[in-house]
Amino acid sequence: MRFALLGSDSYGRALTDALLQSDSHELLYYFPEQKDATLPEEWGNAKLIYDGEEIRADPAVEMIIVASHLDRRADHLRRSIQSERHVLCLYPTEAKPDSAYEASMIQQETGYLLMPLIPELVHPALRRLHEILSAEECMIGSIQLVDLEHRSAGPLADETLCLPNWTALRMLGGEIVEVSLLASEEEIGEESTLLVSGRFEKGGMFQQSLMPNQQVDRYRIRILGTEGELELFCPLGLEASAILSWHDSRGELQEEHWNEWSPWELLAEELEASLEQKKATLDWQDAIRALELDDAVRRSHKRGKTVQLEYPDAGEEVNFKGTMTLIGCALLWIIILLAFLSRFVPWLGWGIGPVLFIFLVTQLLRYVIPSREEESAPDSED
């Protein structure tokens, strides 16, 4: 697979390294975000380029990895999917879920693969937990509480409130239908300690505590069930060694261990499997759901209330907004075409005004649709 890398994020570069370890992949272009960037020797004969349109215009490019800065990522994602290539995009696409919705709609039209770059999706310990909890007769019975503790030596969130661990929580408990947020400060920043709690659709609750700027990374998940409990402990963070423990029916302690892991080879394998099967094994819906949950957390913080998520209602809103976006793009092209042709056929210029008016109306409709929390029942108080 011949591919291009847009952006300089460390995740994108790490995945590129993993793909190039296989003879099946070739990097054609690298579009960095620093003007003084250099190409690593191990990237072979890849071309350093600062024009994304040139990349998308080259028919030799079969796949694009979008790993650009957050303020440019949504635009790169949109243009990459529209160019009819397979796309792997770093999460999050932007702070709001709109670009992820739009990307999903375009992907359905083009039929090319669209996958999120979320390392937790391939963590062996989280997958093992998911396997245990998904068993027909789960060893701990029904989930009552998932308690996730995440300590980090660096920041975990900022004022945009794009939070980690939504994928892990959904892997363990299923869809989340209610969230609320407590923060150590009213104005949330990189120093803020956060406590996020909520409820799963299938029953049971969760809480995750996010503690930044600690002395060491530490990651712990305790799952309390009606018939027992499981604990996943990563004493030096999720990418370090992991221990899964529980007590069996005889009361004896059982443990499973994983050494330090790197997600990039596993993500490369998932990508290769998706290309072979022509079906994404990394679900774009995971990125959409995480962004929806981030959005709900922001509303909870703003209103000081628990927020309920109504996914069917959200889907209707998404389809409408996405349709308005696509119509708006078509109208813009019509305006440009009319402006060009009016130089030769002057009376066509009279059509620009009405088309521009229709464009403005369609874009306004995207924002006058009632928000999800206004359409649903009033939020319950904490």
XYZ file of C-alpha atoms in Angstrom:
382
model
C 0.000 0.000 0.000
C 1.449 3.346 -1.059
C 0.547 6.078 1.390
C 1.142 9.667 2.510
C 1.528 11.136 5.979
C -0.091 14.515 6.672
C 1.199 16.136 9.850
C 3.980 15.600 12.361
C 2.190 14.155 15.385
C 4.242 11.471 17.123
C 1.400 8.935 16.739
C 1.363 9.350 12.977
C 5.132 9.064 12.739
C 5.166 5.954 14.955
C 2.513 4.230 12.829
C 4.464 5.150 9.691
C 7.564 3.498 11.164
C 5.557 0.348 11.919
C 4.079 0.193 8.409
C 7.475 0.637 6.773
C 8.829 -2.389 8.631
C 6.740 -4.417 6.209
C 7.663 -4.688 2.529
C 3.963 -4.305 1.743
C 3.897 -0.536 2.302
C 5.694 2.454 0.800
C 5.629 6.058 2.009
C 5.367 8.388 -0.985
C 4.885 11.779 0.680
C 5.450 13.407 4.048
C 3.665 16.720 4.685
C 5.206 18.073 7.935
C 3.995 21.089 9.884
C 7.471 22.534 10.420
C 9.154 24.267 7.514
C 12.584 23.030 8.595
C 11.552 19.360 8.832
C 13.781 16.577 7.552
C 13.035 13.059 6.358
C 14.273 10.167 8.515
C 16.626 7.924 6.577
C 14.477 4.863 7.246
C 11.604 6.490 5.316
C 13.394 5.734 2.080
C 12.667 7.799 -0.998
C 9.594 9.571 0.344
C 9.124 13.118 -0.907
C 9.006 16.032 1.543
C 6.149 18.257 0.424
C 4.155 21.257 1.693
C 1.184 21.062 -0.665
C -1.621 18.739 0.366
C -3.392 19.200 -2.974
C -0.397 17.779 -4.825
C -0.573 14.683 -2.623
C -4.285 14.222 -3.234
C -3.827 14.770 -6.966
C -1.330 11.907 -7.289
C -3.228 8.726 -8.263
C -0.370 6.617 -6.883
C -1.393 7.519 -3.310
C -3.749 4.805 -2.048
C -3.991 5.769 1.618
C -3.547 8.918 3.713
C -2.685 9.073 7.416
C -4.005 12.326 8.906
C -1.877 13.284 11.921
C -1.815 17.070 11.656
C -2.334 19.641 14.403
C -5.860 19.766 15.840
C -6.698 23.126 14.231
C -5.994 21.703 10.740
C -6.938 18.072 11.234
C -10.632 18.332 10.362
C -9.870 20.086 7.065
C -7.194 17.535 6.143
C -9.583 14.713 7.035
C -12.382 16.105 4.886
C -10.181 16.692 1.851
C -8.511 13.294 2.185
C -11.810 11.396 2.224
C -13.197 13.459 -0.648
C -10.126 12.495 -2.697
C -11.348 8.863 -2.506
C -8.501 7.254 -0.577
C -8.401 5.012 2.452
C -7.941 7.275 5.488
C -6.602 6.664 8.980
C -7.099 9.746 11.167
C -5.697 10.666 14.549
C -8.296 11.123 17.292
C -9.811 13.617 18.011
C -10.657 15.137 14.635
C -11.552 18.411 16.386
C -13.211 19.446 19.642
C -16.762 19.102 18.271
C -18.171 15.963 16.600
C -19.404 17.675 13.413
C -16.327 16.865 11.301
C -16.496 13.198 12.352
C -20.155 13.056 11.303
C -19.353 14.639 7.946
C -16.429 12.267 7.399
C -18.698 9.284 8.051
C -21.243 10.490 5.495
C -18.597 11.070 2.824
C -17.072 7.645 3.532
C -20.449 5.980 2.984
C -20.592 7.610 -0.445
C -17.020 6.800 -1.510
C -16.832 3.293 -0.017
C -13.180 3.705 1.024
C -11.961 2.715 4.485
C -12.101 5.303 7.282
C -10.520 4.356 10.602
C -9.606 6.196 13.816
C -6.103 6.161 15.253
C -6.968 5.242 18.867
C -4.246 3.059 20.453
C -6.496 1.762 23.265
C -8.529 -0.176 20.699
C -5.706 -2.709 20.351
C -4.474 -2.898 23.964
C -4.272 -6.626 24.768
C -5.301 -6.224 28.416
C -8.364 -4.122 27.536
C -9.308 -6.635 24.858
C -8.978 -9.446 27.391
C -11.215 -7.562 29.829
C -13.752 -7.053 27.050
C -13.641 -10.788 26.289
C -14.294 -11.697 29.941
C -17.120 -9.213 30.365
C -18.750 -10.232 27.064
C -18.896 -13.930 27.992
C -22.362 -15.448 28.168
C -21.751 -16.302 31.820
C -19.464 -13.543 33.073
C -17.367 -14.563 36.078
C -18.293 -11.394 38.015
C -21.965 -11.313 37.053
C -23.553 -8.046 35.968
C -21.489 -4.867 36.077
C -22.377 -2.526 38.909
C -19.490 -0.055 38.723
C -16.425 0.589 36.554
C -13.925 2.694 38.495
C -11.093 4.052 36.319
C -8.166 5.938 37.850
C -5.765 7.669 35.470
C -2.710 9.486 36.829
C -0.320 11.154 34.410
C 3.054 12.844 34.710
C 1.805 15.370 32.144
C -1.537 16.995 31.304
C -4.644 14.922 30.615
C -7.079 17.609 29.477
C -7.287 21.294 28.692
C -10.032 23.865 28.172
C -11.298 21.969 25.086
C -12.215 19.008 27.341
C -11.209 16.282 24.883
C -10.875 13.525 27.453
C -9.108 10.143 27.332
C -10.519 6.702 28.108
C -13.957 6.870 26.466
C -12.984 3.970 24.212
C -11.849 1.870 27.177
C -15.042 2.569 29.127
C -17.242 1.684 26.158
C -15.247 -1.511 25.526
C -16.021 -2.603 29.078
C -19.544 -1.359 29.779
C -21.097 -0.615 26.399
C -22.792 2.603 25.335
C -22.817 5.477 27.829
C -26.133 7.307 28.159
C -25.464 9.748 31.000
C -22.448 11.794 32.083
C -21.566 14.465 34.623
C -18.357 16.311 35.458
C -16.788 17.668 38.614
C -13.592 19.724 38.360
C -11.086 21.004 40.896
C -11.377 24.512 39.404
C -14.187 26.382 37.730
C -11.921 27.295 34.804
C -10.571 23.967 33.563
C -6.947 23.846 32.427
C -4.048 21.455 32.205
C -3.633 21.490 36.000
C -7.242 20.534 36.740
C -8.217 17.279 38.412
C -11.440 15.915 36.912
C -14.014 13.399 38.096
C -16.307 12.125 35.350
C -19.192 9.827 36.236
C -22.125 8.359 34.398
C -24.323 5.418 33.548
C -24.170 2.667 30.932
C -27.125 1.862 28.701
C -27.075 -1.825 29.756
C -27.006 -0.923 33.449
C -24.222 -0.182 35.869
C -22.320 3.023 36.445
C -18.807 4.338 35.938
C -16.510 6.957 37.299
C -13.105 8.007 36.054
C -10.716 10.252 37.928
C -8.173 12.150 35.823
C -5.191 13.433 37.808
C -2.550 15.325 35.791
C 1.017 16.314 36.641
C 1.645 13.464 39.066
C 5.062 12.046 39.938
C 4.450 8.920 37.850
C 1.956 7.582 35.309
C -0.514 5.114 36.794
C -3.580 3.437 35.333
C -6.059 1.290 37.255
C -9.506 -0.103 36.419
C -11.670 -1.850 39.019
C -14.853 -3.516 37.787
C -17.328 -4.421 40.515
C -19.951 -6.982 39.588
C -22.799 -8.731 41.361
C -20.645 -11.859 41.839
C -17.087 -10.575 42.100
C -14.619 -8.016 40.802
C -11.776 -7.598 38.310
C -8.816 -5.250 38.519
C -6.454 -4.113 35.776
C -3.384 -2.353 37.161
C -0.689 -0.632 35.126
C 1.735 0.761 37.728
C 3.642 2.875 35.178
C 0.847 3.778 32.783
C -1.172 2.023 30.107
C 1.787 1.504 27.774
C 3.848 -0.194 30.499
C 3.354 -3.634 32.037
C -0.171 -4.626 33.057
C -1.628 -7.037 35.625
C -5.193 -8.356 35.470
C -6.341 -9.998 38.722
C -9.475 -11.587 40.171
C -10.529 -14.256 42.666
C -11.935 -17.481 41.267
C -14.896 -19.484 42.592
C -12.604 -21.055 45.225
C -11.457 -17.659 46.442
C -7.961 -18.093 45.007
C -6.199 -15.137 43.395
C -5.729 -15.442 39.636
C -3.531 -13.157 37.553
C -2.642 -12.522 33.936
C 0.386 -10.421 32.976
C 1.424 -8.362 29.956
C 4.815 -6.804 29.395
C 5.361 -3.323 28.043
C 3.538 -2.929 24.778
C 3.654 -0.689 21.758
C 0.384 -0.235 19.858
C 1.926 0.587 16.499
C 2.666 -2.903 15.216
C -0.793 -4.037 16.344
C -2.415 -1.033 14.643
C -0.447 -1.811 11.484
C -1.741 -5.389 11.607
C -5.322 -4.155 12.059
C -4.902 -1.841 9.093
C -3.535 -4.627 6.907
C -6.419 -6.887 7.918
C -8.906 -4.137 7.083
C -7.364 -3.588 3.653
C -7.406 -7.317 2.935
C -11.019 -7.752 4.063
C -12.068 -4.380 2.587
C -13.816 -3.724 5.878
C -12.592 -1.542 8.735
C -11.720 -3.486 11.880
C -11.148 -0.193 13.709
C -14.598 1.371 13.872
C -15.005 5.087 13.084
C -18.026 4.982 15.383
C -15.600 4.846 18.321
C -14.281 8.286 17.346
C -17.803 9.655 16.899
C -19.001 8.358 20.260
C -15.951 9.739 22.080
C -16.520 13.187 20.571
C -20.206 13.048 21.490
C -19.264 12.188 25.067
C -16.736 15.039 25.176
C -19.495 17.357 23.975
C -21.829 16.088 26.686
C -19.150 16.624 29.339
C -18.722 20.234 28.191
C -22.462 20.788 28.564
C -22.392 19.195 32.000
C -19.584 21.523 33.083
C -21.295 24.578 31.628
C -24.705 23.862 33.167
C -23.618 22.099 36.335
C -25.984 19.220 35.554
C -25.987 15.600 34.530
C -26.435 15.289 30.757
C -28.292 12.456 29.089
C -27.328 11.297 25.610
C -30.012 10.319 23.132
C -28.151 8.666 20.277
C -31.120 8.152 17.900
C -32.012 11.860 18.135
C -28.372 12.741 17.651
C -28.293 10.651 14.494
C -31.176 12.609 12.942
C -29.444 15.872 13.739
C -26.179 14.571 12.324
C -27.732 13.528 9.022
C -29.382 16.913 8.607
C -26.256 18.901 9.471
C -24.096 16.736 7.258
C -26.526 17.121 4.355
C -26.525 20.905 4.786
C -22.719 20.882 4.746
C -22.573 18.907 1.499
C -25.226 21.128 -0.103
C -23.235 24.172 0.994
C -20.076 22.839 -0.682
C -21.995 22.238 -3.927
C -23.474 25.750 -3.847
C -20.035 27.296 -3.360
C -18.776 25.524 -6.472
C -21.819 26.792 -8.382
C -21.052 30.365 -7.260
C -17.447 30.027 -8.426
C -18.593 28.581 -11.758
C -21.142 31.382 -12.281
C -18.520 34.019 -11.460
C -16.186 32.529 -14.063
C -18.804 32.093 -16.782
C -20.232 35.594 -16.226
C -17.065 36.979 -17.791
C -18.244 35.478 -21.087
C -22.028 35.483 -20.519
C -22.676 38.576 -18.354
C -26.307 37.801 -17.515
C -25.177 34.680 -15.582
C -23.770 37.031 -12.940
C -27.342 37.780 -11.851
C -27.555 34.210 -10.567
C -24.757 34.654 -8.024
C -26.901 36.622 -5.573
C -29.758 34.087 -5.276
C -27.348 31.137 -5.042
C -25.338 32.949 -2.348
C -28.579 33.599 -0.442
C -29.504 29.889 -0.593
C -25.988 28.990 0.603
C -26.279 31.286 3.635
C -29.709 29.853 4.495
C -28.461 26.249 4.370
C -25.536 27.079 6.641
C -27.787 28.948 9.059
C -30.077 25.908 9.299
C -27.146 23.878 10.648
C -27.141 26.057 13.771
C -30.846 26.700 14.351
C -31.624 23.007 14.821
C -32.425 22.456 18.517
C -29.506 20.945 20.362
C -29.737 17.401 21.648
C -30.277 18.387 25.245
C -33.077 20.774 24.278
C -34.881 18.103 22.288
C -34.631 15.513 25.038
C -36.001 15.600 28.531
C -34.611 18.264 30.865
C -31.228 17.401 32.354
C -31.352 15.985 35.848
C -29.487 17.739 38.603
C -26.331 16.194 40.097
